[in-house]
Amino acid sequence: MSEASRQETFEFRAETRQLLDIVIHSLYSNKEIFLRELISNASDALDRHRHEVLVAGETVEEDALRIELAPSTEGDGRTLRVSDNGVGMSRDEVLENLGTIAKSGTRELAASIREAENAEAAAELIGQFGVGFYSAFMVADRVEVVTRRASDERATRWVSSGDGSYAVEDANRFHHGTDVVLHLKPVDEENGLPDFADAAVLERVVKRHSDFVHYSIVLQQPASGADGDGDASADGGERVLNSRRPLWTRPRAEVSDEELAELYRHVSHDWQEPLDSVWLSAEGRIEYKALLFVPSKAPYDLYYRDAAWGLRLYVRRVMIQERAEELLPPYLRFVRGVVESSDLPLNVSREMVQHDRHIAQMRRWLTKKILEHLKGLKDDRPEDYATFWRELGRVLKEGVATDHESRDRLVPLMLFPSTHDGEALVSFADYLERMPETQTEVYYLAGDSRAQVEGSPLLEAFRARGVEVLFLLDPVDEFLAEALPEVEGKPLRSIARGEVDLEGLGEAEGDEAKDAAAPDQEAWDSLMERLRSALDDHVKEVRLSRRLTSSPACLVAADGDMSPHLERLLRQSEGMDVPKQKRVLEINPDHALLTKLRARHEADAEDARVAEVAEVLYGQALLAEGAELPDPARFARQVAELVAETL
Ligand code: ADP
Ligand code: MG
């Protein structure tokens, strides 16, 4: 541009610069994937353009929509131009889309990359995130974008060397759309940098990664004579490189895993391989086809409130929406893929999608099919299911509390750690199958980690009798348990709440004497009242325990109270003002600490030592369940004093 108008230079934001730096000093051995990213963006831009035209009630010249690859070795070095006649970008959009990495979580990602232990770990992280457009800097030392939105008169040029800044200025472009011009780095085959200005290389890369793209990917070959190497193909002219066949319309057996993975990458913007694909088609009153994917890793933004999710919605080959959230319930937000319907109007708008009856029907159908598919995965490929569950099980659990209609399909998909096995997870079905006939409830204990619950005194009596207890360790589990009153007629029961009655569940090992002589309740009443009043701030009741064998005391919640774990979770989540609930302290009448304490109390009802021990007992019970002490320094002092006296 001669009278370069409105040229401005901008600095990339810190986290964008860091990511660029990683991309440029590449962690990727596989640099050719930059092309798939640029083609993917071009294809998205064409989809958007086509949809805009249709919504405006105009007709689309289908054959005119295309992606061009134009290599050149003339003039100032080797270049590759990737062009489309899609929506293009306004100046503001250029600044927004190419000046920042707008995805939520960029900062967090940049931070974890910085902390990553080695290049491989960093590459894995960035692969999960996908850097899209910026991957161009893996192969180019300068990238130039000229783009024009159909509604604008002027075009915008964006130029950067990926070194911290970029320049933006007005430009001209005859048609709407975008050119991305790459000034290619020197060829370096050994380090994965073949000649991307070579037609054969481009053809191979397009075939490998972008064959299914709906639009023609046209190779513009330079006219012969320039390099004069006598190559037969150097005659100039055009050639379409891709077969353009949407995968979801082809029989499953004809589609290779590699092709599937590429479609997955295109729709998910994830750079990894999917764990599994789900092929669906429904014929009848309404026809749908869907090709869905389950990721192999939890998307990095799975728990970000503003993260985009949803399926690509096509109507008769036309993409209507990139992220149709309405097609899935939120707890299936990790599912990626394409849904095609023949029964929606082509010019359907976003708002219409939100309220359309067909869409609601499709959502129900898709939900059912996905859950059935996951059940199949669990039964037939338990190892893959274990991977799925580790990465995404937490999200699926949300469904139990939120989607009553699907509960019967969701419950069999749930897995939990349990006392039965130190490692393997168990399902409700496993649990029910193992439980003795006399057992009427499904027992669980909620907590923060396996190590923490394993050591809980609440488990003692269950262990002694060999009664299995499930561990609910995800924050969402407590909500799941609340929402799920019973499984196959057996109520779910927290062992941290109310009284437990393990009578009839078998003898506790080596404990016959205790069972034979039930403790004399009255003999303990006076001490228990003393303990209760000493701990009045924290404890609403003291009672004799039937669940302890070796610990002196434990804390439980009263029946009907919130579980202490849930109370802690709610208190940790910001802005929650949770009133403190008093607990029930259960004491073990067989423990020497308690029998001696009782003796002291009976000798002198005013003995100050009893109140001190009460506090220590309470503190120990808190520690045993992994909770924090109200006053750790005071506790430490009291314990030290007591220990000193016994020495
Ligand atoms: P993503 O495709 O995952 O959104 P990219 O880094 O690949 O991320 O692209 C960033 C954004 O830049 C895109 O979302 C799009 O808005 C814009 N963009 C990139 N390439 C084009 C193009 N050829 N035409 C129009 N917009 C584009
Ligand atoms: Mg992209």
XYZ file of C-alpha atoms and ligand atoms in Angstrom:
675
model
C 0.000 0.000 0.000
C 1.460 3.312 -0.985
C -0.539 5.730 1.129
C -0.642 3.177 3.920
C -3.615 4.557 5.754
C -4.320 3.983 9.405
C -1.337 1.742 9.889
C -0.992 0.766 13.499
C 1.323 -1.558 15.338
C 0.187 -3.577 18.305
C 1.887 -5.750 20.858
C 0.540 -9.239 21.379
C -0.743 -9.823 24.860
C 1.721 -11.570 27.151
C 0.059 -14.961 27.117
C -0.427 -14.879 23.339
C 3.250 -14.068 22.928
C 4.232 -16.963 25.145
C 2.137 -19.397 23.155
C 3.523 -18.046 19.896
C 6.993 -18.505 21.202
C 6.305 -22.138 21.944
C 4.765 -22.643 18.512
C 7.647 -21.010 16.684
C 10.411 -22.817 18.506
C 8.339 -25.662 17.699
C 7.438 -28.450 19.902
C 5.764 -30.068 16.970
C 7.616 -32.461 14.816
C 4.572 -32.528 12.587
C 4.597 -29.057 11.112
C 2.407 -29.855 8.128
C -0.692 -29.598 10.263
C -0.588 -25.795 9.867
C -2.299 -26.390 6.524
C -5.184 -28.293 8.015
C -5.670 -25.423 10.497
C -5.752 -22.771 7.767
C -8.045 -24.873 5.586
C -10.264 -25.517 8.568
C -10.558 -21.763 9.190
C -11.282 -21.154 5.517
C -13.961 -23.828 5.541
C -15.553 -22.315 8.659
C -15.501 -18.896 6.985
C -17.242 -20.333 3.914
C -19.831 -22.047 6.099
C -20.569 -18.764 7.842
C -20.805 -16.871 4.609
C -23.173 -19.381 3.117
C -25.381 -19.313 6.177
C -25.466 -15.499 6.245
C -26.555 -15.409 2.622
C -29.251 -17.999 3.177
C -30.624 -16.266 6.259
C -30.794 -13.052 4.206
C -33.026 -14.960 1.811
C -30.583 -14.895 -1.092
C -29.286 -17.816 -3.090
C -25.781 -19.126 -2.820
C -23.611 -19.836 -5.809
C -22.386 -23.118 -4.432
C -19.719 -23.743 -7.038
C -18.136 -20.366 -6.499
C -17.331 -21.118 -2.837
C -13.836 -22.492 -2.623
C -10.452 -22.608 -0.993
C -7.353 -21.870 -3.040
C -3.791 -22.919 -2.433
C -1.327 -20.883 -4.472
C 2.371 -21.689 -4.024
C 4.976 -19.436 -5.573
C 8.726 -19.546 -5.882
C 9.094 -16.390 -7.878
C 10.052 -12.960 -6.725
C 10.908 -12.510 -3.079
C 11.294 -16.069 -1.917
C 8.952 -18.998 -1.489
C 5.399 -18.242 -0.475
C 2.127 -20.075 -0.057
C -1.185 -18.279 -0.268
C -4.284 -19.877 1.260
C -7.436 -18.045 0.170
C -11.148 -18.364 0.644
C -14.162 -16.353 -0.419
C -15.920 -16.764 2.907
C -17.175 -14.161 5.376
C -13.857 -12.432 5.882
C -13.180 -10.168 8.841
C -13.733 -6.519 9.599
C -10.844 -4.500 11.031
C -12.220 -4.970 14.527
C -12.587 -8.689 13.990
C -9.003 -8.913 12.785
C -7.801 -7.235 15.965
C -9.966 -9.455 18.078
C -9.336 -12.776 16.306
C -5.733 -12.504 15.227
C -4.371 -10.168 17.880
C -5.351 -12.181 20.890
C -6.020 -15.772 21.587
C -9.583 -15.134 22.589
C -10.272 -18.499 24.098
C -11.052 -18.539 27.737
C -8.338 -20.173 29.729
C -5.401 -18.930 27.659
C -3.764 -17.413 30.670
C -4.155 -20.605 32.686
C -2.791 -22.598 29.785
C 0.219 -20.340 29.363
C 0.888 -20.693 33.081
C 0.724 -24.477 33.022
C 2.972 -24.594 29.968
C 5.512 -22.495 31.787
C 5.344 -24.929 34.691
C 5.444 -28.007 32.456
C 8.379 -30.200 33.266
C 9.653 -30.766 29.772
C 8.981 -29.975 26.146
C 6.869 -33.069 25.705
C 4.545 -32.172 28.534
C 4.263 -28.660 27.130
C 3.465 -30.010 23.676
C 0.765 -32.187 25.132
C -0.809 -29.199 26.836
C -0.752 -27.030 23.786
C -2.072 -29.903 21.690
C -5.065 -30.041 23.922
C -5.642 -26.357 23.417
C -4.882 -26.087 19.712
C -3.367 -22.878 18.442
C -5.210 -22.802 15.112
C -4.172 -19.833 13.019
C -0.905 -19.309 14.894
C 0.363 -22.685 13.726
C 1.234 -20.812 10.501
C 4.315 -19.545 12.336
C 5.671 -23.072 12.483
C 6.419 -22.888 8.757
C 6.530 -19.172 8.000
C 8.701 -16.406 9.341
C 6.220 -13.810 8.190
C 2.454 -14.120 7.835
C 0.288 -11.647 5.998
C -3.499 -11.668 6.046
C -5.686 -9.590 3.736
C -9.344 -9.922 4.495
C -12.634 -8.231 3.646
C -16.060 -8.692 5.016
C -18.815 -8.715 2.393
C -20.541 -5.778 4.064
C -17.379 -3.608 4.177
C -15.835 -1.630 1.358
C -12.312 -1.692 2.655
C -10.201 -4.660 3.385
C -7.689 -5.001 6.230
C -4.117 -6.195 6.102
C -2.542 -7.869 9.147
C 1.175 -8.640 9.168
C 3.348 -10.252 11.770
C 6.624 -12.071 12.138
C 5.357 -13.730 15.265
C 7.911 -11.823 17.309
C 5.741 -9.969 19.751
C 3.956 -7.449 17.574
C 1.730 -7.188 14.533
C 0.746 -4.360 12.207
C -2.697 -3.610 10.859
C -3.595 -1.270 8.012
C -6.305 -0.651 5.431
C -6.037 -2.564 2.198
C -7.917 -3.490 -0.946
C -9.488 -6.762 -1.887
C -11.871 -7.116 -4.781
C -14.095 -9.814 -3.242
C -15.079 -10.646 0.286
C -12.967 -13.360 1.859
C -9.477 -13.883 3.183
C -5.951 -14.441 1.863
C -3.344 -15.798 4.201
C 0.111 -15.434 2.681
C 2.930 -17.394 4.280
C 6.512 -16.363 3.665
C 7.947 -19.822 4.087
C 10.950 -20.713 6.189
C 13.823 -22.462 4.405
C 13.199 -26.113 3.652
C 14.546 -28.387 6.369
C 13.344 -31.924 5.682
C 15.124 -33.341 8.686
C 13.142 -31.208 11.060
C 9.797 -31.838 9.436
C 9.859 -28.819 7.134
C 9.355 -30.069 3.575
C 8.810 -27.677 0.692
C 5.321 -26.321 1.179
C 5.612 -24.477 -2.123
C 5.751 -27.852 -3.860
C 2.483 -29.037 -5.423
C 3.122 -32.690 -4.595
C 3.727 -31.894 -0.930
C 0.548 -29.826 -0.752
C -1.495 -32.532 -2.399
C -0.246 -35.154 0.014
C -0.940 -32.983 3.049
C -4.445 -32.032 1.891
C -5.319 -35.655 1.153
C -4.084 -36.698 4.534
C -5.726 -34.065 6.705
C -8.471 -32.290 4.820
C -9.964 -34.643 2.265
C -13.478 -34.540 3.735
C -13.719 -30.727 3.617
C -16.949 -29.832 1.915
C -15.537 -27.100 -0.346
C -13.152 -27.615 -3.225
C -9.548 -27.132 -2.221
C -8.047 -25.904 -5.479
C -4.341 -25.986 -6.187
C -3.268 -23.072 -8.386
C -0.221 -24.199 -10.243
C 2.161 -21.558 -11.453
C 2.660 -21.365 -15.233
C 5.649 -23.274 -16.536
C 8.932 -21.688 -17.479
C 9.682 -19.995 -14.240
C 11.773 -22.684 -12.636
C 12.157 -24.674 -15.831
C 12.706 -28.026 -14.180
C 10.721 -29.768 -16.884
C 8.131 -31.041 -14.429
C 5.103 -32.278 -16.361
C 2.701 -30.650 -13.939
C 4.302 -27.258 -14.261
C 1.875 -26.186 -16.928
C -0.120 -23.879 -14.750
C -3.826 -24.256 -14.171
C -6.061 -25.592 -11.450
C -6.633 -28.900 -9.787
C -9.055 -29.929 -7.019
C -7.194 -31.861 -4.339
C -9.930 -33.192 -2.068
C -12.768 -35.645 -2.651
C -15.257 -33.479 -0.688
C -17.285 -36.339 0.638
C -18.769 -35.754 4.092
C -17.810 -38.723 6.216
C -21.133 -39.046 7.939
C -22.864 -39.880 4.676
C -20.459 -42.719 3.941
C -20.698 -46.255 5.283
C -18.662 -46.686 8.469
C -16.592 -49.477 6.972
C -15.336 -47.177 4.219
C -13.992 -44.534 6.533
C -10.516 -44.920 7.958
C -9.628 -44.070 11.530
C -7.289 -41.378 10.260
C -10.094 -39.706 8.305
C -12.302 -39.864 11.361
C -9.612 -38.300 13.507
C -9.269 -35.442 11.010
C -12.995 -34.725 11.037
C -12.852 -34.807 14.804
C -10.039 -32.255 14.815
C -11.932 -30.061 12.402
C -15.125 -29.945 14.449
C -13.543 -29.956 17.895
C -10.529 -27.697 17.352
C -8.785 -30.277 19.517
C -5.507 -31.596 18.094
C -5.669 -35.048 19.567
C -7.264 -38.300 18.537
C -10.804 -39.001 19.669
C -11.400 -41.928 22.011
C -14.440 -43.145 20.180
C -16.894 -42.300 17.427
C -20.642 -42.753 17.420
C -22.487 -43.187 14.126
C -26.177 -42.582 14.230
C -28.936 -42.399 11.766
C -32.664 -42.280 12.182
C -35.093 -42.775 9.413
C -38.813 -42.401 9.643
C -40.946 -39.375 10.155
C -37.865 -37.252 10.565
C -34.447 -38.076 9.225
C -31.240 -37.350 11.032
C -27.693 -38.442 10.695
C -25.024 -37.838 13.246
C -21.340 -38.569 13.588
C -20.268 -37.860 17.123
C -16.998 -38.119 18.990
C -15.960 -38.767 22.537
C -12.635 -37.009 23.236
C -9.762 -38.953 24.726
C -9.002 -36.104 27.134
C -11.288 -33.784 28.989
C -11.424 -30.538 26.994
C -9.344 -27.965 28.865
C -12.340 -25.654 29.176
C -14.806 -28.270 30.361
C -15.507 -26.412 33.566
C -15.280 -22.843 32.319
C -18.606 -21.125 32.520
C -18.244 -19.295 29.215
C -16.759 -22.146 27.207
C -18.446 -22.867 23.898
C -19.764 -26.372 23.275
C -22.353 -28.090 21.144
C -22.596 -29.976 17.891
C -22.286 -28.733 14.334
C -25.722 -28.624 12.849
C -26.122 -29.180 9.120
C -29.275 -29.060 7.070
C -28.888 -30.797 3.716
C -25.096 -30.268 3.686
C -25.316 -26.624 4.766
C -23.846 -25.781 8.121
C -26.450 -23.884 10.112
C -24.656 -23.580 13.405
C -21.144 -24.342 14.592
C -21.954 -24.902 18.220
C -25.584 -25.882 18.647
C -25.831 -26.285 22.429
C -29.502 -27.120 22.140
C -28.650 -30.528 20.729
C -27.135 -31.858 23.940
C -27.811 -31.628 27.653
C -25.009 -29.771 29.469
C -23.633 -32.924 31.070
C -22.808 -34.253 27.586
C -20.996 -31.048 26.649
C -17.787 -32.978 25.981
C -19.352 -34.679 22.954
C -18.226 -33.209 19.634
C -19.459 -33.882 16.153
C -21.879 -33.261 13.367
C -25.623 -33.644 13.147
C -27.433 -33.396 9.860
C -31.166 -33.077 9.504
C -33.217 -32.878 6.379
C -36.246 -31.444 8.119
C -35.201 -27.962 9.128
C -35.423 -24.972 6.825
C -32.074 -23.934 5.400
C -32.359 -20.389 6.597
C -33.016 -21.361 10.183
C -31.591 -18.776 12.567
C -29.981 -19.221 15.939
C -33.134 -18.108 17.704
C -35.237 -20.564 15.746
C -32.891 -23.377 16.693
C -33.426 -22.511 20.338
C -37.164 -22.957 20.132
C -37.593 -25.555 17.466
C -39.594 -28.643 18.275
C -37.490 -30.869 16.029
C -34.392 -29.753 17.826
C -35.845 -30.730 21.185
C -36.704 -34.105 19.725
C -33.237 -34.558 18.302
C -31.734 -33.696 21.649
C -33.746 -36.422 23.325
C -32.798 -38.888 20.630
C -29.122 -37.966 20.712
C -28.982 -38.154 24.508
C -30.510 -41.602 24.504
C -28.207 -42.841 21.767
C -25.057 -41.443 23.336
C -25.847 -42.991 26.716
C -26.608 -46.339 25.101
C -23.350 -46.111 23.217
C -21.417 -45.410 26.402
C -23.030 -48.436 28.014
C -21.800 -50.495 25.070
C -18.326 -49.052 25.499
C -18.389 -49.950 29.166
C -19.451 -53.542 28.489
C -17.313 -54.219 25.433
C -14.200 -52.093 25.901
C -13.752 -51.702 29.653
C -10.270 -50.231 29.315
C -11.405 -47.473 26.998
C -14.335 -46.893 29.260
C -11.967 -46.532 32.199
C -10.090 -43.836 30.251
C -13.348 -42.139 29.409
C -14.490 -42.314 32.991
C -11.274 -40.919 34.387
C -11.384 -37.953 32.029
C -15.088 -37.266 31.768
C -16.969 -39.258 34.377
C -17.346 -36.238 36.612
C -19.355 -34.393 33.994
C -21.578 -37.349 33.325
C -22.417 -37.543 37.013
C -24.004 -34.109 36.782
C -26.687 -35.745 34.676
C -27.941 -37.926 37.501
C -28.971 -34.820 39.409
C -30.221 -32.827 36.429
C -31.778 -35.196 33.899
C -34.428 -37.356 35.537
C -35.617 -38.706 32.231
C -32.218 -40.264 31.550
C -31.432 -41.408 35.063
C -31.980 -45.092 34.376
C -29.497 -44.900 31.528
C -26.991 -42.893 33.548
C -26.919 -44.917 36.766
C -25.373 -48.030 35.163
C -22.578 -45.840 33.764
C -21.419 -44.652 37.182
C -18.224 -45.978 38.732
C -16.834 -45.407 42.204
C -13.900 -46.451 44.313
C -14.919 -48.703 47.160
C -13.580 -50.622 50.127
C -13.851 -53.755 47.998
C -10.791 -53.036 45.894
C -7.830 -50.770 46.434
C -7.729 -49.714 42.796
C -10.500 -50.913 40.522
C -13.684 -48.878 40.412
C -17.024 -50.532 40.993
C -20.500 -49.967 39.624
C -23.733 -50.033 41.581
C -24.459 -53.369 39.925
C -21.185 -54.822 41.244
C -22.028 -53.553 44.691
C -25.559 -54.929 44.711
C -24.375 -58.280 43.484
C -21.874 -58.624 46.305
C -23.985 -57.397 49.140
C -25.430 -59.949 51.571
C -29.152 -60.571 51.446
C -29.646 -59.113 54.888
C -28.174 -55.769 53.832
C -30.858 -53.303 52.887
C -28.912 -50.156 52.031
C -26.064 -49.063 49.767
C -23.439 -47.504 52.033
C -21.206 -44.650 51.002
C -18.738 -42.259 52.531
C -18.002 -38.892 50.932
C -14.636 -37.163 51.172
C -11.896 -35.345 49.323
C -9.530 -38.167 48.540
C -9.174 -41.864 48.805
C -6.390 -41.584 51.359
C -8.556 -39.414 53.557
C -11.643 -41.639 53.577
C -9.645 -44.855 53.865
C -8.452 -43.741 57.278
C -11.822 -42.638 58.556
C -12.927 -44.147 61.879
C -16.438 -44.265 60.436
C -15.384 -47.292 58.417
C -14.210 -49.382 61.360
C -17.353 -51.379 62.034
C -17.976 -51.854 58.305
C -14.477 -53.165 57.836
C -14.805 -55.456 60.828
C -17.921 -57.005 59.314
C -16.706 -57.012 55.721
C -19.479 -54.690 54.595
C -18.578 -52.787 51.418
C -18.693 -48.989 51.408
C -18.534 -46.837 48.264
C -16.319 -43.758 48.292
C -17.791 -40.573 46.831
C -14.807 -38.353 46.186
C -15.918 -35.884 43.516
C -17.576 -32.686 44.646
C -20.500 -33.519 42.374
C -20.995 -36.902 44.067
C -22.807 -35.473 47.046
C -25.358 -33.929 44.726
C -25.618 -37.188 42.876
C -26.286 -39.028 46.128
C -28.907 -36.477 47.145
C -30.609 -36.810 43.778
C -30.521 -40.578 43.804
C -32.577 -41.828 46.718
C -32.199 -45.479 45.744
C -30.699 -47.909 43.291
C -32.806 -50.951 42.457
C -34.916 -50.377 45.514
C -31.928 -50.060 47.851
C -31.637 -46.631 49.444
C -28.282 -44.863 49.362
C -27.011 -44.242 52.830
C -24.192 -42.020 54.024
C -22.283 -43.658 56.859
C -21.329 -40.189 58.068
C -24.878 -39.366 58.998
C -27.386 -40.646 61.544
C -26.985 -43.868 63.473
C -25.840 -47.040 61.854
C -27.277 -50.375 62.644
C -25.054 -53.162 61.518
C -26.858 -55.828 63.531
C -27.689 -58.715 61.289
C -24.847 -57.912 58.936
C -22.639 -60.528 60.430
C -20.379 -60.694 63.419
C -17.534 -58.330 63.700
C -14.271 -60.227 63.683
C -12.827 -60.914 67.090
C -15.475 -58.838 68.709
C -17.985 -61.324 70.091
C -17.610 -60.181 73.656
C -18.577 -56.655 72.768
C -21.699 -57.732 70.966
C -22.724 -59.989 73.770
C -22.587 -57.308 76.425
C -24.179 -54.156 75.116
C -22.764 -51.161 76.962
C -24.680 -49.943 79.939
C -26.103 -46.707 78.576
C -26.951 -45.234 81.958
C -23.451 -45.679 83.293
C -22.248 -43.323 80.567
C -24.983 -40.696 80.758
C -23.244 -38.431 83.202
C -19.942 -38.346 81.314
C -21.705 -37.821 78.018
C -23.596 -34.857 79.408
C -20.315 -33.415 80.707
C -18.692 -33.838 77.286
C -21.652 -32.266 75.544
C -21.603 -29.168 77.706
C -17.824 -28.859 77.385
C -18.193 -28.951 73.581
C -21.395 -26.974 73.435
C -20.152 -24.747 70.593
C -19.529 -27.645 68.257
C -21.552 -30.631 69.296
C -25.267 -31.042 69.765
C -25.329 -34.595 71.018
C -22.946 -37.165 72.460
C -23.826 -40.816 72.158
C -22.348 -44.283 72.377
C -21.075 -45.510 69.066
C -21.739 -48.774 67.336
C -19.422 -48.040 64.459
C -16.067 -47.745 66.205
C -13.724 -50.560 67.033
C -10.320 -48.955 67.558
C -10.812 -45.181 67.588
C -11.982 -43.430 70.747
C -14.490 -41.137 69.022
C -15.864 -39.902 65.726
C -18.123 -37.162 64.450
C -21.226 -37.751 62.399
C -24.046 -35.595 61.117
C -27.453 -35.857 62.676
C -30.081 -37.534 60.535
C -31.497 -34.980 58.130
C -28.538 -32.610 58.482
C -26.283 -31.735 55.597
C -23.265 -34.002 55.413
C -20.142 -32.333 56.829
C -18.318 -32.908 53.546
C -21.020 -31.115 51.593
C -21.015 -28.350 54.167
C -17.280 -27.930 53.647
C -17.641 -27.930 49.862
C -20.340 -25.304 49.940
C -18.305 -23.174 52.279
C -15.307 -23.392 49.942
C -17.300 -22.332 46.905
C -17.214 -18.591 46.735
C -19.982 -16.437 48.054
C -21.715 -19.211 49.932
C -22.717 -18.357 53.449
C -23.313 -21.729 55.010
C -24.450 -21.743 58.634
C -22.318 -24.023 60.774
C -24.124 -27.159 61.803
C -23.414 -28.768 65.132
C -22.385 -32.393 64.950
C -22.974 -35.582 66.879
C -19.942 -36.939 68.766
C -19.943 -40.693 69.067
C -17.689 -42.234 71.664
C -16.322 -45.750 71.895
C -17.157 -47.168 75.353
C -14.598 -49.941 74.883
C -11.687 -47.613 74.422
C -9.342 -47.168 77.366
C -9.342 -43.416 76.900
C -13.073 -43.331 77.539
C -13.172 -45.789 80.422
C -10.404 -43.893 82.207
C -12.063 -40.593 81.489
C -15.296 -41.895 82.944
C -13.507 -42.997 86.083
C -12.013 -39.525 86.514
C -15.337 -37.863 85.942
C -17.044 -40.117 88.478
C -14.345 -39.358 91.054
C -14.665 -35.603 90.607
C -17.474 -34.125 88.535
C -15.688 -30.755 88.496
C -12.343 -32.052 87.205
C -11.083 -29.508 84.646
C -8.999 -32.174 82.950
C -12.191 -33.843 81.647
C -13.149 -30.718 79.712
C -9.648 -30.499 78.264
C -9.707 -34.099 77.117
C -13.143 -33.474 75.603
C -11.598 -30.805 73.388
C -8.760 -33.066 72.364
C -11.192 -35.865 71.602
C -13.170 -33.509 69.395
C -10.026 -32.277 67.642
C -8.885 -35.834 66.950
C -12.234 -36.715 65.462
C -11.964 -33.701 63.159
C -8.472 -34.650 62.072
C -9.586 -38.207 61.385
C -12.112 -36.997 58.854
C -9.631 -34.625 57.231
C -11.287 -31.469 58.497
C -9.525 -28.407 59.826
C -9.234 -27.713 63.526
C -10.888 -24.552 64.818
C -7.694 -23.621 66.735
C -4.728 -25.811 65.730
C -2.245 -24.067 68.052
C -4.432 -24.645 71.067
C -4.921 -28.284 70.090
C -1.177 -28.802 69.725
C -0.567 -27.270 73.150
C -3.200 -29.415 74.828
C -1.862 -32.602 73.282
C 1.679 -31.686 74.296
C 0.607 -31.155 77.895
C -1.272 -34.426 78.059
C 1.597 -36.352 76.538
C 4.061 -34.709 78.933
C 2.076 -36.029 81.879
C 2.189 -39.609 80.716
C 5.955 -39.631 80.245
P -10.415 -21.240 15.974
O -10.548 -21.661 14.553
O -10.262 -22.408 16.903
O -11.486 -20.291 16.419
P -8.038 -19.981 15.048
O -6.814 -19.519 15.745
O -7.864 -21.025 14.002
O -9.041 -20.465 16.160
O -8.739 -18.726 14.403
C -9.078 -17.638 15.197
C -10.240 -16.869 14.604
O -9.832 -16.079 13.491
C -11.355 -17.736 14.053
O -12.246 -18.111 15.081
C -12.014 -16.797 13.045
O -12.925 -15.937 13.702
C -10.859 -15.967 12.557
N -10.367 -16.469 11.280
C -9.271 -17.202 11.065
N -9.128 -17.508 9.753
C -10.177 -16.941 9.111
C -10.624 -16.891 7.750
N -9.960 -17.510 6.776
N -11.755 -16.190 7.481
C -12.433 -15.566 8.460
N -12.076 -15.595 9.745
C -10.963 -16.263 10.075
Mg -9.162 -22.663 13.512
